[in-house]
Short mmCIF file of C-alpha atoms and ligand atoms in Angstrom, two decimals:
data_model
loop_
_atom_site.label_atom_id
_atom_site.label_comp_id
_atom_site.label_asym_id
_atom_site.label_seq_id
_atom_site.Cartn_x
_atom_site.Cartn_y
_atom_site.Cartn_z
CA UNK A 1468 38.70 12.87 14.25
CA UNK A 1469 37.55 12.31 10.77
CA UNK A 1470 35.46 9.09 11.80
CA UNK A 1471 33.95 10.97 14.87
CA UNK A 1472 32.84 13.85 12.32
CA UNK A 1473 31.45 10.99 10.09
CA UNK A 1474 29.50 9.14 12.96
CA UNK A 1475 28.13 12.44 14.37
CA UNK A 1476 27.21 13.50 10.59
CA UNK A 1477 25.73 9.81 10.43
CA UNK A 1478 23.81 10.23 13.86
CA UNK A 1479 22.38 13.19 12.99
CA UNK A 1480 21.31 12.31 9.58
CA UNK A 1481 19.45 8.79 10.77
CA UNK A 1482 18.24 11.29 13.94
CA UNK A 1483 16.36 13.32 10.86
CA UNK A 1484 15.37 10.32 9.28
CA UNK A 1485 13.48 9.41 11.77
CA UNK A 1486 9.81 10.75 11.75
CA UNK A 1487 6.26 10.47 13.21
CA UNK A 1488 3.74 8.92 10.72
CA UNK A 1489 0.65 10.75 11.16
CA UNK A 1490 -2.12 8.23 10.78
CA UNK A 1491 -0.02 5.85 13.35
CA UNK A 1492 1.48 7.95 15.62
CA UNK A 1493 4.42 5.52 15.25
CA UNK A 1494 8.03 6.92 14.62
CA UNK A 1495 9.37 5.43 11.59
CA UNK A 1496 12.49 5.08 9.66
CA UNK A 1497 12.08 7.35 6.51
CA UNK A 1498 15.15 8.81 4.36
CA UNK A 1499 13.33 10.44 1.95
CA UNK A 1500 10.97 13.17 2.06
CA UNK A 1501 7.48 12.19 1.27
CA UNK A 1502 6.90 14.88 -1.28
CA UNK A 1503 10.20 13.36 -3.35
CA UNK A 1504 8.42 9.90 -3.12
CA UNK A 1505 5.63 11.53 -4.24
CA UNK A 1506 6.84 12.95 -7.13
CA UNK A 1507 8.65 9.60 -8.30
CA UNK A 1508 5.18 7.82 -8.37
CA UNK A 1509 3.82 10.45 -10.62
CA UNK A 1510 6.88 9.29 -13.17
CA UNK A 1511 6.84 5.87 -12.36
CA UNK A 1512 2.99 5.42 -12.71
CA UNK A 1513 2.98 7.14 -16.24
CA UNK A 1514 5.26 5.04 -17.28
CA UNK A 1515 3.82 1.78 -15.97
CA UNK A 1516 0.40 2.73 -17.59
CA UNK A 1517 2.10 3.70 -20.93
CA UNK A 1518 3.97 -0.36 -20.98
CA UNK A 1519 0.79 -2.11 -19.40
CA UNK A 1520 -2.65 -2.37 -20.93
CA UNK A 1521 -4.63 -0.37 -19.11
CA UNK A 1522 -8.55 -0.92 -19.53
CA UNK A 1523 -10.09 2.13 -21.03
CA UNK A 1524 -13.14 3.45 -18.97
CA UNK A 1525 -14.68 4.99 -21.72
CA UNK A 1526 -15.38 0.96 -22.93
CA UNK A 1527 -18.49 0.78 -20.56
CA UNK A 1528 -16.35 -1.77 -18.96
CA UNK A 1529 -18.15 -2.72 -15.45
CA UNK A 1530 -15.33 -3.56 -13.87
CA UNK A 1531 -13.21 -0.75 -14.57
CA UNK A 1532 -16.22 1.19 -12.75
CA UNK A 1533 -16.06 -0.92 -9.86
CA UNK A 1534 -12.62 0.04 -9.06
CA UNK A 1535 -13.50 3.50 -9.56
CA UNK A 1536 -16.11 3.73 -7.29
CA UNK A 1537 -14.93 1.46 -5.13
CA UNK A 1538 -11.74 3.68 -4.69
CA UNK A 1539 -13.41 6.63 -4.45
CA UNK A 1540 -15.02 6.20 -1.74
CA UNK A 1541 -11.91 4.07 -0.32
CA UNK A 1542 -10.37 7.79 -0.44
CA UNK A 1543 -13.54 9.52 0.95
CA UNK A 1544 -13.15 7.56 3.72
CA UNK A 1545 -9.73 8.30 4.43
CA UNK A 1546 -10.10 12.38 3.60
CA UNK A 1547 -13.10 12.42 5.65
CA UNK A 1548 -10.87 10.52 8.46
CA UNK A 1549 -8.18 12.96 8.19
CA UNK A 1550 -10.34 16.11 8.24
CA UNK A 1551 -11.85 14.99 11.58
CA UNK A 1552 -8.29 13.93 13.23
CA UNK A 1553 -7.09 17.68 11.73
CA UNK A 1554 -4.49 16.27 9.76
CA UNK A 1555 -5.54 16.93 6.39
CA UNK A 1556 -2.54 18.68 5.32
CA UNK A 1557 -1.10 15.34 5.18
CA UNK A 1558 -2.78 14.55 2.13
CA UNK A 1559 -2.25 17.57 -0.18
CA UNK A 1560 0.30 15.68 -1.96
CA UNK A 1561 -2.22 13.20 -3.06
CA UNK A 1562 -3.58 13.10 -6.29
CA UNK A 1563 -5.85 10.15 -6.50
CA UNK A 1564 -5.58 7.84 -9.59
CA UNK A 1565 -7.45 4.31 -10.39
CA UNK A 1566 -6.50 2.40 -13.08
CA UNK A 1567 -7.75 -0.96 -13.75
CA UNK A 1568 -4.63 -3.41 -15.48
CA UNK A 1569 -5.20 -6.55 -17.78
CA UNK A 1570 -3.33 -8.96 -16.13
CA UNK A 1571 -3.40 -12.47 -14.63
CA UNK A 1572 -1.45 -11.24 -12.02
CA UNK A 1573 -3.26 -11.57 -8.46
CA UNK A 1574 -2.11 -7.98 -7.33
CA UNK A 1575 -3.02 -4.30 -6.50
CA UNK A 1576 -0.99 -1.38 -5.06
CA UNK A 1577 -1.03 2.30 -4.21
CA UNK A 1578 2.15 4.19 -4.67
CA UNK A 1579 2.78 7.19 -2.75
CA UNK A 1580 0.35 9.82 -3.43
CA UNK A 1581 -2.64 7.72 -4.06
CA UNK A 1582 -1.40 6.21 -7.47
CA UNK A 1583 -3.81 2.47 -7.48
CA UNK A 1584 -3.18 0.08 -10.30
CA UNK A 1585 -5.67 -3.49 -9.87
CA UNK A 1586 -4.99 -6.31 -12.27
CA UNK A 1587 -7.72 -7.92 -13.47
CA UNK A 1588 -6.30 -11.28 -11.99
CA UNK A 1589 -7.50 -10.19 -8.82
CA UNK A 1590 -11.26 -9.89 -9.42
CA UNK A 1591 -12.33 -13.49 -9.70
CA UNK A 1592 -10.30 -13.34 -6.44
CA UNK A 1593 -12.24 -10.65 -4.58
CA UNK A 1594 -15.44 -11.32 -6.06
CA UNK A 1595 -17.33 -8.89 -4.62
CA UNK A 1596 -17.12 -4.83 -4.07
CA UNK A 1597 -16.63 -5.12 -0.29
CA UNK A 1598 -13.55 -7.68 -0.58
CA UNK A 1599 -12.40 -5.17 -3.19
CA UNK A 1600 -12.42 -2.76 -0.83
CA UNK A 1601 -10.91 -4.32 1.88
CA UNK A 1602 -7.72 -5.32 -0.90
CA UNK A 1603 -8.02 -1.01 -1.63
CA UNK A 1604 -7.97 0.13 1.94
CA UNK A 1605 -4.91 -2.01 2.58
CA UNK A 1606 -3.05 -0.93 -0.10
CA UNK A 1607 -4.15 2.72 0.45
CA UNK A 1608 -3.00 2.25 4.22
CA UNK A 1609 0.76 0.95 2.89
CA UNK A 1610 0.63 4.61 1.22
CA UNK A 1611 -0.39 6.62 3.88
CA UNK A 1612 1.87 4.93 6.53
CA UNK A 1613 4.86 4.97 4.36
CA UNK A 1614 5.83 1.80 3.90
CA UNK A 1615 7.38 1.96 0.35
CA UNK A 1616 9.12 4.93 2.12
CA UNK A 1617 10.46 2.63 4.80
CA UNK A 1618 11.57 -0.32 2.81
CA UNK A 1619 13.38 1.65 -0.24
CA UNK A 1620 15.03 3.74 3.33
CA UNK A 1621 16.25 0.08 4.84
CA UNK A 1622 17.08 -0.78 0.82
CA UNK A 1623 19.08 2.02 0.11
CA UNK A 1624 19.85 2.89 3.60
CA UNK A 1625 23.51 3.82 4.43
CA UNK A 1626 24.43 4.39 0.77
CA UNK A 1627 22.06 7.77 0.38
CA UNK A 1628 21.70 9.03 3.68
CA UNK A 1629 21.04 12.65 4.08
CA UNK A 1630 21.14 12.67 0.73
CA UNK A 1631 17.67 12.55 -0.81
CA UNK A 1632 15.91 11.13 -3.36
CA UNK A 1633 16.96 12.64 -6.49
CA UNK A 1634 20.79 12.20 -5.63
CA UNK A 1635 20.07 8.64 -5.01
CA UNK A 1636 18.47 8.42 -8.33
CA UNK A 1637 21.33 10.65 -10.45
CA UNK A 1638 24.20 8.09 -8.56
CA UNK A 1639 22.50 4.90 -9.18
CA UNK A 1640 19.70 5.17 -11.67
CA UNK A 1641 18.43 1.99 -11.93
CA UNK A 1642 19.46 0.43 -8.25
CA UNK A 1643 17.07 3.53 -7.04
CA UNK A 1644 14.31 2.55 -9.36
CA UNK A 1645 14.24 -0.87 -8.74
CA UNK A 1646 14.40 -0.48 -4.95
CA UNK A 1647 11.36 1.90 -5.72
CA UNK A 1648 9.21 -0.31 -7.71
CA UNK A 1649 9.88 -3.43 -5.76
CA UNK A 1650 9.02 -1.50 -2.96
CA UNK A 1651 5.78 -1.20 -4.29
CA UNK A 1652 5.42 -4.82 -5.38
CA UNK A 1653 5.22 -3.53 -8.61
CA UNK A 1654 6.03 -6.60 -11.62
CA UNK A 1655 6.06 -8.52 -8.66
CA UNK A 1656 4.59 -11.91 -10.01
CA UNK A 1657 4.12 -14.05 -6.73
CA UNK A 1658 0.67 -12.60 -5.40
CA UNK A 1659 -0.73 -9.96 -3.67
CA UNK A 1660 0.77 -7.86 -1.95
CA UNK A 1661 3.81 -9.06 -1.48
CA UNK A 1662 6.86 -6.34 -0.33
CA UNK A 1663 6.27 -5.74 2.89
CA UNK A 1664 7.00 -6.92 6.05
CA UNK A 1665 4.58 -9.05 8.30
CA UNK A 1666 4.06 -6.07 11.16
CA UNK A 1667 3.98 -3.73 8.20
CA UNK A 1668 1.20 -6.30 6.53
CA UNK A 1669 -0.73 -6.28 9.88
CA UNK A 1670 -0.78 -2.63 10.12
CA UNK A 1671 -1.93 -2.24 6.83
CA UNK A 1672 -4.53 -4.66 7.34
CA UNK A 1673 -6.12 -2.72 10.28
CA UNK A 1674 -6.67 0.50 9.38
CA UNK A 1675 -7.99 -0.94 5.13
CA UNK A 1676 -10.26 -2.66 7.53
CA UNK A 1677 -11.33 0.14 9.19
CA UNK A 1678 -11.04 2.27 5.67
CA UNK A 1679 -13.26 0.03 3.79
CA UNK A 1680 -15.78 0.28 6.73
CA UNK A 1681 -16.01 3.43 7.04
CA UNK A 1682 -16.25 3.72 3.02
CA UNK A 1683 -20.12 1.53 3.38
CA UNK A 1684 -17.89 -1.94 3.04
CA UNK A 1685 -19.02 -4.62 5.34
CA UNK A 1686 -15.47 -5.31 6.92
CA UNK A 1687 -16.43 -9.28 7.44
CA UNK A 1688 -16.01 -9.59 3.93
CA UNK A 1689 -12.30 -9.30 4.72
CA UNK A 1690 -12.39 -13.28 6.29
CA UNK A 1691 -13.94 -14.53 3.05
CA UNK A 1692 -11.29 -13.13 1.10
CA UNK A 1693 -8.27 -14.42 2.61
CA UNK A 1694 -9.52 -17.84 2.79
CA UNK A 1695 -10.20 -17.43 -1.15
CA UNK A 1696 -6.43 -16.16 -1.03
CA UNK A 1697 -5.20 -19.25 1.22
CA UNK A 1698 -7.23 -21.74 -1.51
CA UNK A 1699 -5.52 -20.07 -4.40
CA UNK A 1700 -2.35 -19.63 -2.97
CA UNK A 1701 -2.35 -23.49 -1.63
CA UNK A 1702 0.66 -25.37 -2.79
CA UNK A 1703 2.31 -22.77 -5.33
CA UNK A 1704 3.61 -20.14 -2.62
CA UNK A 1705 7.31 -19.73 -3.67
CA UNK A 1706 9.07 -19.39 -0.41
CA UNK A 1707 9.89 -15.77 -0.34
CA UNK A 1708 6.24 -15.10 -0.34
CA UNK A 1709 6.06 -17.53 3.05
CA UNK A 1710 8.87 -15.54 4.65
CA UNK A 1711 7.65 -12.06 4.00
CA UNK A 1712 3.86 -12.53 4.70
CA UNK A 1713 1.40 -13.30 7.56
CA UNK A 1714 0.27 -17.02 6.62
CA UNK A 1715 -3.33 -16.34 6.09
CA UNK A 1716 -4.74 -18.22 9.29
CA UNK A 1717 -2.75 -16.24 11.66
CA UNK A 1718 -4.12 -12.98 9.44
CA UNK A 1719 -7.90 -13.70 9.62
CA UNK A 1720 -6.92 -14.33 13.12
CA UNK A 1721 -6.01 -11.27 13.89
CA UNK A 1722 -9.03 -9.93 11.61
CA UNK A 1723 -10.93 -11.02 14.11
CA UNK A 1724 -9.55 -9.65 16.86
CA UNK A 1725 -10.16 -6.25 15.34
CA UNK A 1726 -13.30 -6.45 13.63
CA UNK A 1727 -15.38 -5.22 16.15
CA UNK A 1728 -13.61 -1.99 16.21
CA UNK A 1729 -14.18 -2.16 12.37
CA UNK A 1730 -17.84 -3.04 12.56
CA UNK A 1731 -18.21 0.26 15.03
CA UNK A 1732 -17.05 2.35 11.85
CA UNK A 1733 -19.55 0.51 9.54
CA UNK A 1734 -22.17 2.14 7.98
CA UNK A 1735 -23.67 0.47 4.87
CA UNK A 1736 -24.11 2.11 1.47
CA UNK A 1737 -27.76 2.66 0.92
ZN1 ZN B 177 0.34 -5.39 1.96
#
């Protein structure tokens, strides 16, 4: 009796947990509610920019400009997306941040809520605004679909469910944040963007193509910068970065495949 009550209570928790994302239409595995994630980034994100050295933008700093505007109008592009599908509600927990890290690290993410840290390992990387923007549109696109959501839900999975965020992080403090931050790729040392899974990768890939067009990017620039990313990442890929990520031919393969969609949404900055 007891084990039927906890299956059924089990059922019908995972049967909640399952949701529609709204920019995929996809149903997706999500324990926690978006708002909670939300409000952990906020924390989290202070406190990475108070232990990190963040680049000041009052120091005239071009770069730190670059990602500035280069994320604002990654996030114009995806509010002016939303508005049209009628679906802006989605993002009125998003509060925009861009912060520009000193850091060797080849890496950017967006937590949820629009929270975007860049190292300044990744520019000699990107080179150029429009492969910047393709590297902000995918992170932006891990936020929107919920993919830290997803991963910390598979992480934490049967241990929390039904039970929220904030219980999950009063039980087991620092099992919850780490799930949290890894799910992020946050201190993660082996390259860009690194957490997620390879159908989660392509997805995100797609629509920060389509993001960074629609922003004034010229989405081709997206091919360049993964076969910098295969050069650079040639012969020192630790093997948990080969298992958890598209090898870059198959990517700008399937770049490819979708950039005429992408070039229909391009219109260049004048
Ligand atoms: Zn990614």
């Amino acid at each position: 009796m007891i084990r039927t009550v906890t299956t059924l209570f089990l059922l019908a928790a995972f049967a909640m947990a399952c949701s529609k994302n709204a920019l995929s239409g996809k149903s997706q595995f999500t324990l926690f509610k978006e708002s909670e994630m939300q409000t952990m980034a906020t924390e989290q994100y202070q406190q990475f920019l108070s232990s990190n050295k963040v680049v000041p933008t009052s120091s005239g700093n071009k770069d730190v400009d670059m990602v500035r505007r280069v994320g604002q109008r990654i996030t114009k592009a995806v509010e002016t997306y939303y508005a049209g599908k009628g679906m802006s509600d989605q993002l009125k927990g998003f509060k925009w941040e861009y912060n520009l890290v000193d850091s060797k690290e080849v890496n950017a993410w967006c937590m949820p809520g629009g929270k975007i840290v860049v190292y300044t390992g990744l520019l000699p990387v990107s080179q150029n605004e429009a492969a910047l923007a393709v590297v902000l549109g995918h992170e932006v696109s891990h936020a929107l679909l919920q993919h830290g959501n997803q991963r910390m839900s598979q992480q934490l999975g049967t241990q929390v469910v039904g039970a929220g965020l904030q219980v999950a992080v009063a039980n087991k403090p620092a099992e919850t944040q780490n799930a949290y931050l890894s799910a992020f790729g946050v201190g993660s040392q082996v390259g860009l963007l690194l957490p997620f899974s390879r159908k989660q990768e392509s997805e995100a890939d797609e629509y920060g193509l389509y993001f960074a067009a629609m922003a004034g990017y010229n989405p081709e620039e997206a091919i360049n910068l993964w076969k910098r990313m295969e050069r650079l990442s040639n012969g020192q890929k630790p093997p948990e970065f080969l298992s958890t990520h598209p090898s870059e031919g198959k990517r700008i393969e399937r770049l490819q495949k979708i950039m005429p969609r992408a070039l229909e949404y391009y219109k260049p900055i004048k």
